[in-house]
Amino acid sequence: MIMAGIALVFNLGLNVFFIPRYEHIGAAAVTTLTELLLLCLSILFAPRNLLPGKSLWVAVKVLLACCAMGTAIWLL
């Protein structure tokens, strides 16, 4: 409930600002930022024993693989 409330305020606040200026592009950007906020809040609110140090290393490897694939797709 707390995360949903934070996301609601964040999403509505940014939509009021961005949609009149950037229309559908602004709405898409705000939706993406809201999902990123929810990801960060999920990590923040997760119990510490569920986030061991090895998970961070796996996340770094996934991020590097995503960057490599994104670069390959961009070049194609």
Backbone as JSON, one array per atom type, in Angstrom:
{
  "sequence": "MIMAGIALVFNLGLNVFFIPRYEHIGAAAVTTLTELLLLCLSILFAPRNLLPGKSLWVAVKVLLACCAMGTAIWLL",
  "N": [[0.82, -1.19, 0.0], [1.96, 1.22, 0.73], [3.96, 1.58, -1.19], [2.37, 1.69, -3.51], [0.91, 4.01, -3.01], [2.95, 5.96, -2.99], [3.85, 5.68, -5.64], [1.52, 6.43, -6.97], [1.2, 9.18, -6.31], [3.6, 10.17, -7.37], [3.34, 9.46, -10.13], [0.94, 10.8, -10.92], [1.62, 13.46, -10.34], [3.83, 13.94, -12.08], [2.61, 13.38, -14.55], [0.71, 15.44, -14.77], [2.4, 17.54, -15.26], [3.98, 16.74, -17.53], [2.32, 15.65, -19.63], [0.67, 17.73, -20.84], [2.71, 19.16, -22.14], [4.35, 17.35, -23.62], [2.7, 15.37, -24.59], [1.86, 12.13, -25.73], [4.45, 11.08, -25.62], [5.46, 12.15, -23.27], [3.74, 10.91, -21.43], [4.5, 8.23, -21.76], [7.17, 8.35, -20.92], [6.83, 9.1, -18.24], [5.47, 6.87, -17.27], [7.47, 4.92, -17.55], [9.37, 5.97, -15.76], [7.9, 5.74, -13.4], [7.69, 2.97, -13.12], [10.4, 2.39, -12.76], [10.78, 3.71, -10.33], [9.13, 2.1, -8.71], [10.59, -0.28, -8.82], [12.94, 0.48, -7.47], [11.84, 1.11, -4.96], [10.9, -1.41, -4.24], [13.28, -2.81, -3.86], [14.29, -1.3, -1.77], [12.41, -1.74, 0.3], [12.59, -4.47, 0.67], [13.36, -7.28, 2.73], [16.51, -7.39, 4.38], [17.89, -9.82, 4.52], [17.18, -11.09, 2.22], [18.61, -10.02, 0.21], [21.44, -10.82, -0.62], [25.04, -10.3, -0.99], [25.97, -11.59, -3.28], [23.88, -11.4, -5.06], [24.03, -8.83, -5.99], [26.3, -8.92, -7.62], [25.36, -10.63, -9.63], [23.36, -8.99, -10.67], [24.92, -6.93, -11.75], [26.25, -8.32, -13.8], [24.04, -8.98, -15.41], [23.2, -6.42, -16.15], [25.43, -5.58, -17.67], [25.28, -7.44, -19.77], [22.82, -6.7, -20.87], [23.43, -4.12, -21.75], [25.35, -4.71, -23.71], [23.77, -6.18, -25.53], [21.86, -4.25, -26.17], [23.5, -2.37, -27.44], [24.31, -3.87, -29.66], [21.83, -4.2, -30.96], [21.21, -1.56, -31.47], [23.18, -0.89, -33.31], [22.47, -2.5, -35.42]],
  "CA": [[0.0, 0.0, 0.0], [2.83, 2.4, 0.79], [4.58, 1.74, -2.51], [1.34, 2.11, -4.46], [0.6, 5.41, -2.74], [4.06, 6.76, -3.47], [3.82, 5.64, -7.11], [0.36, 7.21, -7.42], [1.51, 10.61, -6.21], [4.68, 10.42, -8.33], [2.81, 9.36, -11.48], [-0.01, 11.88, -11.18], [2.34, 14.73, -10.35], [4.59, 14.1, -13.32], [1.7, 13.41, -15.69], [0.13, 16.78, -14.85], [3.41, 18.42, -15.82], [4.53, 16.31, -18.82], [1.36, 15.36, -20.71], [0.34, 18.92, -21.66], [3.87, 19.63, -22.9], [4.93, 16.36, -24.52], [1.63, 14.46, -24.99], [2.04, 10.69, -25.5], [5.84, 10.82, -25.27], [5.56, 12.47, -21.85], [3.05, 9.86, -20.69], [5.34, 7.03, -21.81], [8.35, 8.59, -20.08], [6.39, 9.07, -16.84], [5.18, 5.47, -16.94], [8.76, 4.26, -17.38], [9.96, 6.45, -14.51], [7.12, 5.17, -12.31], [8.12, 1.57, -12.96], [11.74, 2.44, -12.16], [10.57, 4.06, -8.92], [8.62, 0.91, -8.02], [11.71, -1.22, -8.68], [13.81, 0.98, -6.39], [11.12, 0.95, -3.7], [10.87, -2.84, -3.92], [14.59, -3.15, -3.31], [14.42, -0.6, -0.49], [11.53, -2.34, 1.3], [12.83, -5.91, 0.8], [14.16, -7.63, 3.91], [17.95, -7.42, 4.09], [18.4, -11.18, 4.35], [16.84, -11.55, 0.88], [19.49, -9.35, -0.74], [22.85, -11.09, -0.32], [26.02, -9.64, -1.85], [26.09, -12.27, -4.57], [22.82, -10.92, -5.94], [24.52, -7.61, -6.61], [27.19, -9.32, -8.71], [24.5, -11.14, -10.71], [22.71, -7.82, -11.27], [25.93, -6.25, -12.57], [26.44, -9.12, -15.01], [22.85, -8.82, -16.23], [23.25, -5.08, -16.7], [26.43, -5.58, -18.73], [24.74, -8.2, -20.9], [21.78, -5.87, -21.48], [24.11, -3.04, -22.47], [25.95, -5.29, -24.91], [22.7, -6.5, -26.47], [21.29, -2.98, -26.63], [24.44, -1.79, -28.4], [24.22, -4.67, -30.9], [20.56, -3.89, -31.61], [21.3, -0.17, -31.96], [24.03, -0.89, -34.51], [21.76, -3.18, -36.51]],
  "C": [[0.87, 1.25, 0.0], [3.46, 2.65, -0.57], [3.58, 2.22, -3.54], [0.99, 3.57, -4.25], [1.69, 6.34, -3.23], [4.06, 6.83, -4.99], [2.65, 6.46, -7.65], [0.66, 8.7, -7.41], [2.58, 10.99, -7.23], [4.14, 10.47, -9.75], [1.87, 10.52, -11.8], [0.69, 13.24, -11.25], [3.11, 14.96, -11.63], [3.7, 14.14, -14.55], [1.06, 14.79, -15.87], [1.12, 17.75, -15.51], [3.78, 18.04, -17.26], [3.51, 16.11, -19.93], [0.96, 16.61, -21.49], [1.49, 19.39, -22.55], [4.33, 18.64, -23.97], [3.95, 15.27, -24.98], [1.97, 13.0, -24.72], [3.48, 10.33, -25.15], [6.06, 11.08, -23.78], [4.91, 11.4, -20.99], [3.88, 8.58, -20.65], [6.55, 7.18, -20.9], [7.97, 8.52, -18.6], [6.08, 7.65, -16.4], [6.47, 4.69, -16.7], [9.42, 4.68, -16.07], [9.22, 5.9, -13.29], [7.51, 3.72, -12.06], [9.52, 1.49, -12.36], [11.66, 2.79, -10.68], [10.08, 2.85, -8.14], [9.71, -0.15, -7.84], [12.61, -0.8, -7.52], [13.13, 0.83, -5.03], [11.05, -0.51, -3.27], [12.19, -3.29, -3.31], [14.75, -2.53, -1.93], [13.62, -1.29, 0.61], [11.74, -3.84, 1.49], [13.64, -6.18, 2.07], [15.63, -7.82, 3.53], [18.49, -8.84, 3.88], [18.04, -11.76, 2.97], [17.74, -10.94, -0.19], [20.96, -9.61, -0.4], [23.77, -10.39, -1.32], [26.17, -10.28, -3.21], [25.02, -11.82, -5.55], [23.25, -9.65, -6.65], [25.44, -7.94, -7.78], [26.39, -9.87, -9.89], [23.81, -9.98, -11.41], [23.68, -7.05, -12.16], [26.16, -7.0, -13.87], [25.25, -8.99, -15.96], [22.84, -7.45, -16.9], [24.26, -4.98, -17.84], [25.94, -6.32, -19.98], [23.66, -7.39, -21.63], [22.39, -4.73, -22.28], [24.74, -3.55, -23.76], [24.88, -5.6, -25.96], [22.06, -5.24, -27.02], [22.19, -2.3, -27.65], [24.38, -2.54, -29.73], [22.93, -4.34, -31.65], [20.61, -2.49, -32.21], [22.11, -0.11, -33.26], [23.35, -1.55, -35.69], [20.64, -2.32, -37.02]]
}
